[in-house]
Amino acid sequence: MGAKTTTDGATGSRWLTLEGLLPVAIAALIFAWLAQAIPAVGAGEVVRYSWDWVPSLGIALSFLIDGLSLTFGLLITGIGALVFLYASKYMQGHAHLARFMLFLVLFMASMLGLVLADNLLTLFVFWELTTITSYLLIGFDHATAKARRSALQALLLTGTGGLALLAGFILIGTVTGTFELSEIRAQGDVLQEHALYLPILILVLAGAFTKSAQFPFHFWLPNAMAAPTPVSAYLHSATMVKAGVYLMARMHPNLGGTEIWLWTLTIFGAFTAVFASFMALKQTDLKQSLAYTTLMALGTLTLFLASDIGYAITAAMTFLIVHSLYKATLFLVVGVIDHETGTRDVDRLGGLARAMPVTAFAAAIAALSMSGIPPFIGFISKEIKYAAALGVESEPVFVIGAVLLANALMLAVAAVVAFSPFWRNKHLAAELSPHEGPWQMLMGPVILATLGAIFGVFPSLLAASLVNPGVAAILGPEAEPAKLKLWAGVNLPLILSIVTIALGIAIYIYSRPMRAALQAMGERLVNFDRGWDRVLDGLKWLAAWQTDLIQSGVLRRYLFITFLTLLIGIGGTIIAKDALSVTVAWPDLLLKHWVVVALIVAGAMLTLTTSSRIAAIAGLGAVGIGVALIFIIFGAPDVAITQLLVETLVVVLFGVAALKLPRLDDSGRKTHRPLDALLAVGVGAIVTVVLLMVTAGPLDRRLTTYFEETSWPEAFGRNIVNVILVDFRALDTFGEIAVVVIAALGAYALLKGRKQDDPR
């Protein structure tokens, strides 16, 4: 249901406030600033700005304006300004209007930073910001479970793809030695010829496919319709879902041109386009229909970005702009219908043209462009797409078939969205009390629809300013883009256009029975949305099982898992890296040495076998005394004294505390002892091996020499160990003391909290 407009004078001018006008002004000013670069970029210039961010890691805040980024930037800010104006009226009277507009501006800024970034890591930061801001916008109506679920789904799916993308960017930086896109572009085929090309391609496409909702990651995009209509219009036409398309276009010079690039993008793009077109015809909710047509457009753009011929890239750039214009228009029109009638159900709508003539006009112009009817820019775009499909070297019949079927279905959906609600015989129009929307909500659809008509009559304006520079940015300045013409003569693309129109009209005529058939068929097909729920349920079960296993509340189990992880981690690494290199030179041990060894072994065995805590701590104390004797034997009496004092203090304190603790084996069973002993032997062995490996190599004495030379002159202390603890590492020592104090307080609280009448 739409958000009805309040009519009192106080709220009627709410859109004139700062929260209504400031976002519009920001977007309009950025649009004007970017528009100034059109002549320079059209002449082949590239504008670049850069500031050091993290120089040690090669990360810079660098931004680049070329034909590709300028096209996206103008769409983001131009459509953004109109959507912001629309939203200020659509959301009028909402308690959180200011927050909503803030989210929209942040969303625009994130997307703008993404398309202008010249540094891969900078691009990734803005990439993730679009994920976060879209999460806030999709879940804006957080009181509803549907909005929360849809927002979380979009966040998790695109966020996971973002992690894959980050890994791909790191590999690209490793291979090329730079994160600057302009420098990577200059290296040519370095990535394609490298052994890591396939992992890089998979990771980058994983990020692009999840963001641009390519099959099988498509299901989050229709669910994002839980967002308010201004968000849907902006997200689908110019922002987030186009981010993956932008990434593929930007990486085309370095990752494109290979067989795996060609076939991956062709197959996934073609399947997504056709599948989404059928799904769009199946819907009765106008927003859902438009959502699936966005999937069709994204699949088509991916399909043509697979190729490296001028016609294909021209088709992609032209359709990118065409889709943005008509999709934003139709979403805003649907928002007006919902806002003024309270429904988006196409079966309930009809005969609205008389009550809403301006809305009907904008819808008709956008739908004609979407359908590829002359003289609109959509017709020229469709001609270029067919010409590009005919020029594809690999499987042109497959590409032509996919494009033709998707275009015909789009014509039928355009008629359902723009013809049925306005021109079909009245259904419940009178009951819905329709009326024309306010001018703030009509300006965007009218301007965008009119631009589609103007560019259709004067396609050279679009070609010279945006399309041709965009093609040059992708394929290089030597590329030959296709010419945009309203009339290119009688040729095969024109014949295919006529076939498309005829087929689309036939599909529209039989749309109701086809919709029923598709709905019946859909019940038997795999439902990826429900599959997502099962995946989340599985993850929750795994988390619960893991928590029960690891977070058991038994300290012994915690210690066991910790040391087992240590053993597997260190031992497994040594084996995997084939790094085991130990040379044992047994020294001549004296009787006193053997006595110390016997004392340590006896103390350890007592600790392992006793059931008394007092005996166990005494055994550990014996081990500590043995270690102190080793310090004395090898000339470190100060360390030995410290060790003896600590051991004595621990034994005394633990002896006092043990009076309030339960028995060591409360159940009386000792079944875990053999396993504990085995783990202890393993950890001891691996630590011994590591120590032997470390001492076998040359000793790096740089730190030792530094402390020897500076302890007295700078810290005025002759005991180097004490100087290190008190002066050079004073903060570390302070932190250790704080940890000990906190642990002591925790232990005291636990002991104090035991019931006095506890028989144990």
PDB file of N, CA, C and O in Angstrom, residues 491-532:
ATOM      1  N   ASN A 491      17.016  -3.885 -43.037  1.00  0.00           N
ATOM      2  CA  ASN A 491      18.082  -4.863 -42.822  1.00  0.00           C
ATOM      3  C   ASN A 491      17.588  -5.924 -41.851  1.00  0.00           C
ATOM      4  O   ASN A 491      16.446  -5.888 -41.386  1.00  0.00           O
ATOM      5  N   LEU A 492      18.464  -6.846 -41.542  1.00  0.00           N
ATOM      6  CA  LEU A 492      18.070  -7.951 -40.668  1.00  0.00           C
ATOM      7  C   LEU A 492      17.699  -7.476 -39.258  1.00  0.00           C
ATOM      8  O   LEU A 492      16.717  -7.974 -38.689  1.00  0.00           O
ATOM      9  N   PRO A 493      18.430  -6.528 -38.650  1.00  0.00           N
ATOM     10  CA  PRO A 493      17.988  -6.029 -37.342  1.00  0.00           C
ATOM     11  C   PRO A 493      16.579  -5.444 -37.376  1.00  0.00           C
ATOM     12  O   PRO A 493      15.804  -5.633 -36.430  1.00  0.00           O
ATOM     13  N   LEU A 494      16.217  -4.747 -38.456  1.00  0.00           N
ATOM     14  CA  LEU A 494      14.865  -4.190 -38.564  1.00  0.00           C
ATOM     15  C   LEU A 494      13.832  -5.311 -38.644  1.00  0.00           C
ATOM     16  O   LEU A 494      12.770  -5.239 -38.016  1.00  0.00           O
ATOM     17  N   ILE A 495      14.144  -6.343 -39.421  1.00  0.00           N
ATOM     18  CA  ILE A 495      13.225  -7.482 -39.524  1.00  0.00           C
ATOM     19  C   ILE A 495      13.054  -8.152 -38.160  1.00  0.00           C
ATOM     20  O   ILE A 495      11.934  -8.511 -37.759  1.00  0.00           O
ATOM     21  N   LEU A 496      14.155  -8.301 -37.424  1.00  0.00           N
ATOM     22  CA  LEU A 496      14.076  -8.890 -36.090  1.00  0.00           C
ATOM     23  C   LEU A 496      13.258  -8.001 -35.152  1.00  0.00           C
ATOM     24  O   LEU A 496      12.523  -8.506 -34.285  1.00  0.00           O
ATOM     25  N   SER A 497      13.346  -6.683 -35.329  1.00  0.00           N
ATOM     26  CA  SER A 497      12.544  -5.767 -34.521  1.00  0.00           C
ATOM     27  C   SER A 497      11.059  -5.955 -34.797  1.00  0.00           C
ATOM     28  O   SER A 497      10.233  -5.951 -33.871  1.00  0.00           O
ATOM     29  N   ILE A 498      10.712  -6.112 -36.073  1.00  0.00           N
ATOM     30  CA  ILE A 498       9.307  -6.320 -36.438  1.00  0.00           C
ATOM     31  C   ILE A 498       8.796  -7.631 -35.840  1.00  0.00           C
ATOM     32  O   ILE A 498       7.685  -7.709 -35.303  1.00  0.00           O
ATOM     33  N   VAL A 499       9.627  -8.672 -35.927  1.00  0.00           N
ATOM     34  CA  VAL A 499       9.256  -9.966 -35.337  1.00  0.00           C
ATOM     35  C   VAL A 499       9.065  -9.816 -33.822  1.00  0.00           C
ATOM     36  O   VAL A 499       8.132 -10.373 -33.237  1.00  0.00           O
ATOM     37  N   THR A 500       9.947  -9.044 -33.203  1.00  0.00           N
ATOM     38  CA  THR A 500       9.850  -8.822 -31.756  1.00  0.00           C
ATOM     39  C   THR A 500       8.533  -8.155 -31.385  1.00  0.00           C
ATOM     40  O   THR A 500       7.853  -8.572 -30.439  1.00  0.00           O
ATOM     41  N   ILE A 501       8.170  -7.111 -32.120  1.00  0.00           N
ATOM     42  CA  ILE A 501       6.930  -6.387 -31.829  1.00  0.00           C
ATOM     43  C   ILE A 501       5.719  -7.298 -31.999  1.00  0.00           C
ATOM     44  O   ILE A 501       4.814  -7.328 -31.152  1.00  0.00           O
ATOM     45  N   ALA A 502       5.701  -8.063 -33.096  1.00  0.00           N
ATOM     46  CA  ALA A 502       4.570  -8.961 -33.345  1.00  0.00           C
ATOM     47  C   ALA A 502       4.469 -10.023 -32.250  1.00  0.00           C
ATOM     48  O   ALA A 502       3.373 -10.304 -31.725  1.00  0.00           O
ATOM     49  N   LEU A 503       5.613 -10.593 -31.888  1.00  0.00           N
ATOM     50  CA  LEU A 503       5.619 -11.623 -30.850  1.00  0.00           C
ATOM     51  C   LEU A 503       5.228 -11.031 -29.502  1.00  0.00           C
ATOM     52  O   LEU A 503       4.478 -11.654 -28.727  1.00  0.00           O
ATOM     53  N   GLY A 504       5.712  -9.829 -29.201  1.00  0.00           N
ATOM     54  CA  GLY A 504       5.384  -9.190 -27.933  1.00  0.00           C
ATOM     55  C   GLY A 504       3.905  -8.891 -27.809  1.00  0.00           C
ATOM     56  O   GLY A 504       3.310  -9.092 -26.735  1.00  0.00           O
ATOM     57  N   ILE A 505       3.285  -8.419 -28.897  1.00  0.00           N
ATOM     58  CA  ILE A 505       1.848  -8.154 -28.869  1.00  0.00           C
ATOM     59  C   ILE A 505       1.067  -9.443 -28.648  1.00  0.00           C
ATOM     60  O   ILE A 505       0.103  -9.492 -27.874  1.00  0.00           O
ATOM     61  N   ALA A 506       1.493 -10.508 -29.306  1.00  0.00           N
ATOM     62  CA  ALA A 506       0.817 -11.794 -29.131  1.00  0.00           C
ATOM     63  C   ALA A 506       0.930 -12.277 -27.686  1.00  0.00           C
ATOM     64  O   ALA A 506      -0.035 -12.790 -27.106  1.00  0.00           O
ATOM     65  N   ILE A 507       2.103 -12.114 -27.110  1.00  0.00           N
ATOM     66  CA  ILE A 507       2.287 -12.529 -25.713  1.00  0.00           C
ATOM     67  C   ILE A 507       1.390 -11.714 -24.797  1.00  0.00           C
ATOM     68  O   ILE A 507       0.776 -12.247 -23.859  1.00  0.00           O
ATOM     69  N   TYR A 508       1.278 -10.394 -25.047  1.00  0.00           N
ATOM     70  CA  TYR A 508       0.416  -9.558 -24.210  1.00  0.00           C
ATOM     71  C   TYR A 508      -1.042  -9.992 -24.315  1.00  0.00           C
ATOM     72  O   TYR A 508      -1.753 -10.056 -23.308  1.00  0.00           O
ATOM     73  N   ILE A 509      -1.491 -10.303 -25.535  1.00  0.00           N
ATOM     74  CA  ILE A 509      -2.884 -10.717 -25.726  1.00  0.00           C
ATOM     75  C   ILE A 509      -3.187 -11.973 -24.920  1.00  0.00           C
ATOM     76  O   ILE A 509      -4.269 -12.119 -24.339  1.00  0.00           O
ATOM     77  N   TYR A 510      -2.211 -12.866 -24.885  1.00  0.00           N
ATOM     78  CA  TYR A 510      -2.412 -14.129 -24.158  1.00  0.00           C
ATOM     79  C   TYR A 510      -1.680 -14.115 -22.807  1.00  0.00           C
ATOM     80  O   TYR A 510      -1.309 -15.173 -22.288  1.00  0.00           O
ATOM     81  N   SER A 511      -1.479 -12.913 -22.257  1.00  0.00           N
ATOM     82  CA  SER A 511      -0.696 -12.808 -21.024  1.00  0.00           C
ATOM     83  C   SER A 511      -1.385 -13.464 -19.835  1.00  0.00           C
ATOM     84  O   SER A 511      -0.728 -14.061 -18.977  1.00  0.00           O
ATOM     85  N   ARG A 512      -2.711 -13.383 -19.767  1.00  0.00           N
ATOM     86  CA  ARG A 512      -3.409 -13.977 -18.623  1.00  0.00           C
ATOM     87  C   ARG A 512      -3.256 -15.495 -18.576  1.00  0.00           C
ATOM     88  O   ARG A 512      -2.866 -16.043 -17.542  1.00  0.00           O
ATOM     89  N   PRO A 513      -3.571 -16.216 -19.663  1.00  0.00           N
ATOM     90  CA  PRO A 513      -3.348 -17.668 -19.598  1.00  0.00           C
ATOM     91  C   PRO A 513      -1.877 -18.038 -19.428  1.00  0.00           C
ATOM     92  O   PRO A 513      -1.556 -19.021 -18.745  1.00  0.00           O
ATOM     93  N   MET A 514      -0.970 -17.246 -20.034  1.00  0.00           N
ATOM     94  CA  MET A 514       0.453 -17.519 -19.854  1.00  0.00           C
ATOM     95  C   MET A 514       0.861 -17.305 -18.400  1.00  0.00           C
ATOM     96  O   MET A 514       1.659 -18.069 -17.849  1.00  0.00           O
ATOM     97  N   ARG A 515       0.294 -16.265 -17.773  1.00  0.00           N
ATOM     98  CA  ARG A 515       0.609 -16.010 -16.374  1.00  0.00           C
ATOM     99  C   ARG A 515       0.133 -17.166 -15.497  1.00  0.00           C
ATOM    100  O   ARG A 515       0.855 -17.624 -14.595  1.00  0.00           O
ATOM    101  N   ALA A 516      -1.053 -17.653 -15.778  1.00  0.00           N
ATOM    102  CA  ALA A 516      -1.571 -18.786 -15.001  1.00  0.00           C
ATOM    103  C   ALA A 516      -0.689 -20.016 -15.180  1.00  0.00           C
ATOM    104  O   ALA A 516      -0.402 -20.738 -14.216  1.00  0.00           O
ATOM    105  N   ALA A 517      -0.253 -20.250 -16.425  1.00  0.00           N
ATOM    106  CA  ALA A 517       0.616 -21.403 -16.691  1.00  0.00           C
ATOM    107  C   ALA A 517       1.956 -21.253 -15.988  1.00  0.00           C
ATOM    108  O   ALA A 517       2.491 -22.219 -15.416  1.00  0.00           O
ATOM    109  N   LEU A 518       2.511 -20.043 -16.014  1.00  0.00           N
ATOM    110  CA  LEU A 518       3.799 -19.808 -15.354  1.00  0.00           C
ATOM    111  C   LEU A 518       3.676 -19.959 -13.843  1.00  0.00           C
ATOM    112  O   LEU A 518       4.582 -20.493 -13.191  1.00  0.00           O
ATOM    113  N   GLN A 519       2.570 -19.498 -13.275  1.00  0.00           N
ATOM    114  CA  GLN A 519       2.379 -19.649 -11.831  1.00  0.00           C
ATOM    115  C   GLN A 519       2.249 -21.115 -11.439  1.00  0.00           C
ATOM    116  O   GLN A 519       2.783 -21.540 -10.411  1.00  0.00           O
ATOM    117  N   ALA A 520       1.545 -21.888 -12.270  1.00  0.00           N
ATOM    118  CA  ALA A 520       1.423 -23.319 -11.994  1.00  0.00           C
ATOM    119  C   ALA A 520       2.768 -24.018 -12.130  1.00  0.00           C
ATOM    120  O   ALA A 520       3.123 -24.901 -11.334  1.00  0.00           O
ATOM    121  N   MET A 521       3.526 -23.611 -13.137  1.00  0.00           N
ATOM    122  CA  MET A 521       4.840 -24.208 -13.356  1.00  0.00           C
ATOM    123  C   MET A 521       5.805 -23.823 -12.234  1.00  0.00           C
ATOM    124  O   MET A 521       6.655 -24.623 -11.832  1.00  0.00           O
ATOM    125  N   GLY A 522       5.646 -22.591 -11.741  1.00  0.00           N
ATOM    126  CA  GLY A 522       6.551 -22.124 -10.703  1.00  0.00           C
ATOM    127  C   GLY A 522       6.483 -22.934  -9.431  1.00  0.00           C
ATOM    128  O   GLY A 522       7.468 -23.007  -8.686  1.00  0.00           O
ATOM    129  N   GLU A 523       5.352 -23.545  -9.161  1.00  0.00           N
ATOM    130  CA  GLU A 523       5.218 -24.367  -7.969  1.00  0.00           C
ATOM    131  C   GLU A 523       6.074 -25.626  -8.044  1.00  0.00           C
ATOM    132  O   GLU A 523       6.414 -26.212  -7.024  1.00  0.00           O
ATOM    133  N   ARG A 524       6.411 -26.032  -9.266  1.00  0.00           N
ATOM    134  CA  ARG A 524       7.192 -27.270  -9.435  1.00  0.00           C
ATOM    135  C   ARG A 524       8.677 -27.005  -9.647  1.00  0.00           C
ATOM    136  O   ARG A 524       9.463 -27.951  -9.710  1.00  0.00           O
ATOM    137  N   LEU A 525       9.053 -25.735  -9.794  1.00  0.00           N
ATOM    138  CA  LEU A 525      10.449 -25.392 -10.008  1.00  0.00           C
ATOM    139  C   LEU A 525      11.153 -25.131  -8.680  1.00  0.00           C
ATOM    140  O   LEU A 525      10.522 -24.928  -7.643  1.00  0.00           O
ATOM    141  N   VAL A 526      12.462 -25.130  -8.743  1.00  0.00           N
ATOM    142  CA  VAL A 526      13.258 -24.851  -7.555  1.00  0.00           C
ATOM    143  C   VAL A 526      13.028 -23.407  -7.132  1.00  0.00           C
ATOM    144  O   VAL A 526      13.112 -22.482  -7.944  1.00  0.00           O
ATOM    145  N   ASN A 527      12.717 -23.213  -5.869  1.00  0.00           N
ATOM    146  CA  ASN A 527      12.495 -21.878  -5.336  1.00  0.00           C
ATOM    147  C   ASN A 527      13.756 -21.448  -4.591  1.00  0.00           C
ATOM    148  O   ASN A 527      14.042 -21.913  -3.492  1.00  0.00           O
ATOM    149  N   PHE A 528      14.510 -20.569  -5.216  1.00  0.00           N
ATOM    150  CA  PHE A 528      15.780 -20.153  -4.630  1.00  0.00           C
ATOM    151  C   PHE A 528      15.573 -19.336  -3.363  1.00  0.00           C
ATOM    152  O   PHE A 528      16.424 -19.346  -2.473  1.00  0.00           O
ATOM    153  N   ASP A 529      14.462 -18.629  -3.297  1.00  0.00           N
ATOM    154  CA  ASP A 529      14.194 -17.831  -2.106  1.00  0.00           C
ATOM    155  C   ASP A 529      13.979 -18.732  -0.897  1.00  0.00           C
ATOM    156  O   ASP A 529      14.536 -18.496   0.184  1.00  0.00           O
ATOM    157  N   ARG A 530      13.171 -19.793  -1.072  1.00  0.00           N
ATOM    158  CA  ARG A 530      13.004 -20.752   0.032  1.00  0.00           C
ATOM    159  C   ARG A 530      14.308 -21.498   0.299  1.00  0.00           C
ATOM    160  O   ARG A 530      14.612 -21.847   1.445  1.00  0.00           O
ATOM    161  N   GLY A 531      15.074 -21.747  -0.756  1.00  0.00           N
ATOM    162  CA  GLY A 531      16.380 -22.373  -0.568  1.00  0.00           C
ATOM    163  C   GLY A 531      17.301 -21.523   0.291  1.00  0.00           C
ATOM    164  O   GLY A 531      18.076 -22.045   1.100  1.00  0.00           O
ATOM    165  N   TRP A 532      17.196 -20.199   0.137  1.00  0.00           N
ATOM    166  CA  TRP A 532      17.985 -19.299   0.968  1.00  0.00           C
ATOM    167  C   TRP A 532      17.616 -19.474   2.440  1.00  0.00           C
ATOM    168  O   TRP A 532      18.494 -19.507   3.308  1.00  0.00           O
TER     169      TRP A 532
END
